[in-house]
């Protein structure tokens, strides 16, 4: 599949049926797999042979879909997880342990911020958050002796900031650690972080990859370029024998291409069990088959809605990296030449009352805590996800009370604009 374009990979990568086999990826709805001898099964446990024995570790349906996502991102190995939260936790915890430190962009998804700043801190893993717009000096100053990973989002949810992937990758590599990028919003159709120097890519497949609001899921892809053995002192989990897995040294046995995902599967999935069900993987793949067709329409609608909103007297300002004049426009032109995503945020004059009244009048855009669906949805953080904060606190967090996040779906843009027009009126 390497020689095919993104469009063809979305449809066909990851699964090539043999003669007489099902055309569509079969849902292998089985917890376990049978063997003729214990010896056969023993080889699987020792990671000496490839095969399946228990779905918590690996399942053929999931593996086909993970292989497709790895192909789309240009990676060497991939795995599915039960959610985007699990993907980010696994990607970080695969190389961090008690006493480690993470450098993360401060402009990331709220759930991931909590994961790193609160939950992983309780596990003894510290973090320093830096602005995605920090200077190289500020970025380099955030590193410590015990830093093990750098983390950011290509387009942050919901701030819509764009990460300077090359700058973050350079700093990470100068300090001997990998850059992990959550590429949920643009998807590999619009940006492939590995091509810009990122080492590991994560996804909430719940968003555009599924794209139909049907199945929660996550994915991790390894670019296969990070030389763990060159920094063996930092990554003992990959570079020293794993006593819990028959003394295997992952980086030796599976090389740069396979060590990260093999350890993540054999160790973290074994112990935490955050698997995606084969049913969900099947639904996710239906979404992936049209991802390259859907993303340009999400972008077209997002761009049209952002341009419309910018001209309305009731709107204080609009955030969308595709808008000329947006602080992230130049960076988006570099990393997202075909556009980013369909999510736009804008501030209504008149604060939360105006936002509430406006959203009540919308007919096509439904009020939901979701984004990246085929159906347009919207949210006012001040009256929903951030309702515990007063106006002063919201302002400090960069989320004015009148801010609305709208995720433009796949409807006709003229209908979406007409809906916004009547609600503004
Ligand atoms: C939604 C989201 C997540 C969390 O994913 P879930 O599938 O909801 O667990 C992580 N990162 C980003 C950028 C997201 O938008």
PDB file of N, CA, C and O in Angstrom, residues 324-350:
ATOM      1  N   UNK A 324      -7.677  34.364   7.017  1.00  0.00           N
ATOM      2  CA  UNK A 324      -6.579  35.340   6.936  1.00  0.00           C
ATOM      3  C   UNK A 324      -6.711  36.266   8.143  1.00  0.00           C
ATOM      4  O   UNK A 324      -7.790  36.711   8.483  1.00  0.00           O
ATOM      5  N   UNK A 325      -5.594  36.535   8.812  1.00  0.00           N
ATOM      6  CA  UNK A 325      -5.657  37.398   9.989  1.00  0.00           C
ATOM      7  C   UNK A 325      -5.724  36.602  11.276  1.00  0.00           C
ATOM      8  O   UNK A 325      -5.469  37.139  12.350  1.00  0.00           O
ATOM      9  N   UNK A 326      -6.077  35.315  11.205  1.00  0.00           N
ATOM     10  CA  UNK A 326      -6.044  34.475  12.414  1.00  0.00           C
ATOM     11  C   UNK A 326      -4.579  34.348  12.838  1.00  0.00           C
ATOM     12  O   UNK A 326      -3.684  34.231  11.987  1.00  0.00           O
ATOM     13  N   UNK A 327      -4.309  34.369  14.180  1.00  0.00           N
ATOM     14  CA  UNK A 327      -2.902  34.289  14.625  1.00  0.00           C
ATOM     15  C   UNK A 327      -2.178  33.035  14.119  1.00  0.00           C
ATOM     16  O   UNK A 327      -0.956  33.004  14.080  1.00  0.00           O
ATOM     17  N   UNK A 328      -2.951  31.987  13.754  1.00  0.00           N
ATOM     18  CA  UNK A 328      -2.324  30.738  13.323  1.00  0.00           C
ATOM     19  C   UNK A 328      -2.398  30.527  11.812  1.00  0.00           C
ATOM     20  O   UNK A 328      -2.094  29.441  11.312  1.00  0.00           O
ATOM     21  N   UNK A 329      -2.801  31.559  11.080  1.00  0.00           N
ATOM     22  CA  UNK A 329      -2.985  31.420   9.635  1.00  0.00           C
ATOM     23  C   UNK A 329      -1.704  30.971   8.937  1.00  0.00           C
ATOM     24  O   UNK A 329      -1.705  30.006   8.169  1.00  0.00           O
ATOM     25  N   UNK A 330      -0.581  31.652   9.222  1.00  0.00           N
ATOM     26  CA  UNK A 330       0.686  31.342   8.525  1.00  0.00           C
ATOM     27  C   UNK A 330       1.124  29.900   8.825  1.00  0.00           C
ATOM     28  O   UNK A 330       1.516  29.165   7.921  1.00  0.00           O
ATOM     29  N   UNK A 331       1.046  29.535  10.122  1.00  0.00           N
ATOM     30  CA  UNK A 331       1.467  28.193  10.509  1.00  0.00           C
ATOM     31  C   UNK A 331       0.556  27.137   9.866  1.00  0.00           C
ATOM     32  O   UNK A 331       1.013  26.063   9.464  1.00  0.00           O
ATOM     33  N   UNK A 332      -0.725  27.463   9.779  1.00  0.00           N
ATOM     34  CA  UNK A 332      -1.669  26.530   9.159  1.00  0.00           C
ATOM     35  C   UNK A 332      -1.365  26.361   7.668  1.00  0.00           C
ATOM     36  O   UNK A 332      -1.490  25.260   7.128  1.00  0.00           O
ATOM     37  N   UNK A 333      -0.946  27.457   7.016  1.00  0.00           N
ATOM     38  CA  UNK A 333      -0.597  27.350   5.592  1.00  0.00           C
ATOM     39  C   UNK A 333       0.555  26.369   5.392  1.00  0.00           C
ATOM     40  O   UNK A 333       0.613  25.651   4.400  1.00  0.00           O
ATOM     41  N   UNK A 334       1.462  26.352   6.371  1.00  0.00           N
ATOM     42  CA  UNK A 334       2.619  25.449   6.279  1.00  0.00           C
ATOM     43  C   UNK A 334       2.225  23.989   6.564  1.00  0.00           C
ATOM     44  O   UNK A 334       2.522  23.095   5.778  1.00  0.00           O
ATOM     45  N   UNK A 335       1.574  23.773   7.709  1.00  0.00           N
ATOM     46  CA  UNK A 335       1.308  22.401   8.133  1.00  0.00           C
ATOM     47  C   UNK A 335      -0.010  21.838   7.603  1.00  0.00           C
ATOM     48  O   UNK A 335      -0.199  20.627   7.575  1.00  0.00           O
ATOM     49  N   UNK A 336      -0.940  22.723   7.228  1.00  0.00           N
ATOM     50  CA  UNK A 336      -2.283  22.297   6.826  1.00  0.00           C
ATOM     51  C   UNK A 336      -2.686  22.990   5.524  1.00  0.00           C
ATOM     52  O   UNK A 336      -3.685  23.702   5.474  1.00  0.00           O
ATOM     53  N   UNK A 337      -1.909  22.767   4.446  1.00  0.00           N
ATOM     54  CA  UNK A 337      -2.168  23.512   3.206  1.00  0.00           C
ATOM     55  C   UNK A 337      -3.556  23.225   2.611  1.00  0.00           C
ATOM     56  O   UNK A 337      -4.085  24.055   1.866  1.00  0.00           O
ATOM     57  N   UNK A 338      -4.129  22.069   2.942  1.00  0.00           N
ATOM     58  CA  UNK A 338      -5.471  21.759   2.417  1.00  0.00           C
ATOM     59  C   UNK A 338      -6.561  22.063   3.433  1.00  0.00           C
ATOM     60  O   UNK A 338      -7.705  21.635   3.270  1.00  0.00           O
ATOM     61  N   UNK A 339      -6.213  22.801   4.483  1.00  0.00           N
ATOM     62  CA  UNK A 339      -7.185  23.120   5.522  1.00  0.00           C
ATOM     63  C   UNK A 339      -7.020  22.195   6.703  1.00  0.00           C
ATOM     64  O   UNK A 339      -6.339  21.167   6.618  1.00  0.00           O
ATOM     65  N   UNK A 340      -7.644  22.567   7.840  1.00  0.00           N
ATOM     66  CA  UNK A 340      -7.443  21.811   9.065  1.00  0.00           C
ATOM     67  C   UNK A 340      -8.607  20.911   9.412  1.00  0.00           C
ATOM     68  O   UNK A 340      -8.528  19.687   9.352  1.00  0.00           O
ATOM     69  N   UNK A 341      -9.741  21.536   9.756  1.00  0.00           N
ATOM     70  CA  UNK A 341     -10.893  20.759  10.200  1.00  0.00           C
ATOM     71  C   UNK A 341     -12.140  21.630  10.106  1.00  0.00           C
ATOM     72  O   UNK A 341     -12.072  22.759   9.601  1.00  0.00           O
ATOM     73  N   UNK A 342     -13.244  21.131  10.594  1.00  0.00           N
ATOM     74  CA  UNK A 342     -14.503  21.866  10.481  1.00  0.00           C
ATOM     75  C   UNK A 342     -14.923  22.575  11.753  1.00  0.00           C
ATOM     76  O   UNK A 342     -16.051  23.055  11.859  1.00  0.00           O
ATOM     77  N   UNK A 343     -14.017  22.629  12.733  1.00  0.00           N
ATOM     78  CA  UNK A 343     -14.380  23.244  14.010  1.00  0.00           C
ATOM     79  C   UNK A 343     -13.987  24.728  14.003  1.00  0.00           C
ATOM     80  O   UNK A 343     -12.855  25.075  13.663  1.00  0.00           O
ATOM     81  N   UNK A 344     -14.940  25.578  14.369  1.00  0.00           N
ATOM     82  CA  UNK A 344     -14.754  27.019  14.396  1.00  0.00           C
ATOM     83  C   UNK A 344     -15.200  27.484  15.777  1.00  0.00           C
ATOM     84  O   UNK A 344     -16.163  26.939  16.327  1.00  0.00           O
ATOM     85  N   UNK A 345     -14.523  28.471  16.358  1.00  0.00           N
ATOM     86  CA  UNK A 345     -15.089  29.049  17.578  1.00  0.00           C
ATOM     87  C   UNK A 345     -15.222  30.552  17.399  1.00  0.00           C
ATOM     88  O   UNK A 345     -14.459  31.176  16.655  1.00  0.00           O
ATOM     89  N   UNK A 346     -16.235  31.113  18.044  1.00  0.00           N
ATOM     90  CA  UNK A 346     -16.480  32.555  17.893  1.00  0.00           C
ATOM     91  C   UNK A 346     -17.134  33.088  19.160  1.00  0.00           C
ATOM     92  O   UNK A 346     -17.795  32.355  19.895  1.00  0.00           O
ATOM     93  N   UNK A 347     -16.910  34.384  19.402  1.00  0.00           N
ATOM     94  CA  UNK A 347     -17.462  35.011  20.592  1.00  0.00           C
ATOM     95  C   UNK A 347     -18.601  35.935  20.191  1.00  0.00           C
ATOM     96  O   UNK A 347     -18.432  36.815  19.350  1.00  0.00           O
ATOM     97  N   UNK A 348     -19.755  35.695  20.806  1.00  0.00           N
ATOM     98  CA  UNK A 348     -20.889  36.589  20.580  1.00  0.00           C
ATOM     99  C   UNK A 348     -20.799  37.757  21.543  1.00  0.00           C
ATOM    100  O   UNK A 348     -20.474  37.570  22.728  1.00  0.00           O
ATOM    101  N   UNK A 349     -21.067  38.951  21.035  1.00  0.00           N
ATOM    102  CA  UNK A 349     -21.206  40.091  21.940  1.00  0.00           C
ATOM    103  C   UNK A 349     -22.435  39.812  22.809  1.00  0.00           C
ATOM    104  O   UNK A 349     -23.419  39.274  22.325  1.00  0.00           O
ATOM    105  N   UNK A 350     -22.389  40.160  24.089  1.00  0.00           N
ATOM    106  CA  UNK A 350     -23.560  39.914  24.929  1.00  0.00           C
ATOM    107  C   UNK A 350     -23.409  38.715  25.841  1.00  0.00           C
ATOM    108  O   UNK A 350     -24.359  38.321  26.517  1.00  0.00           O
TER     109      UNK A 350
END
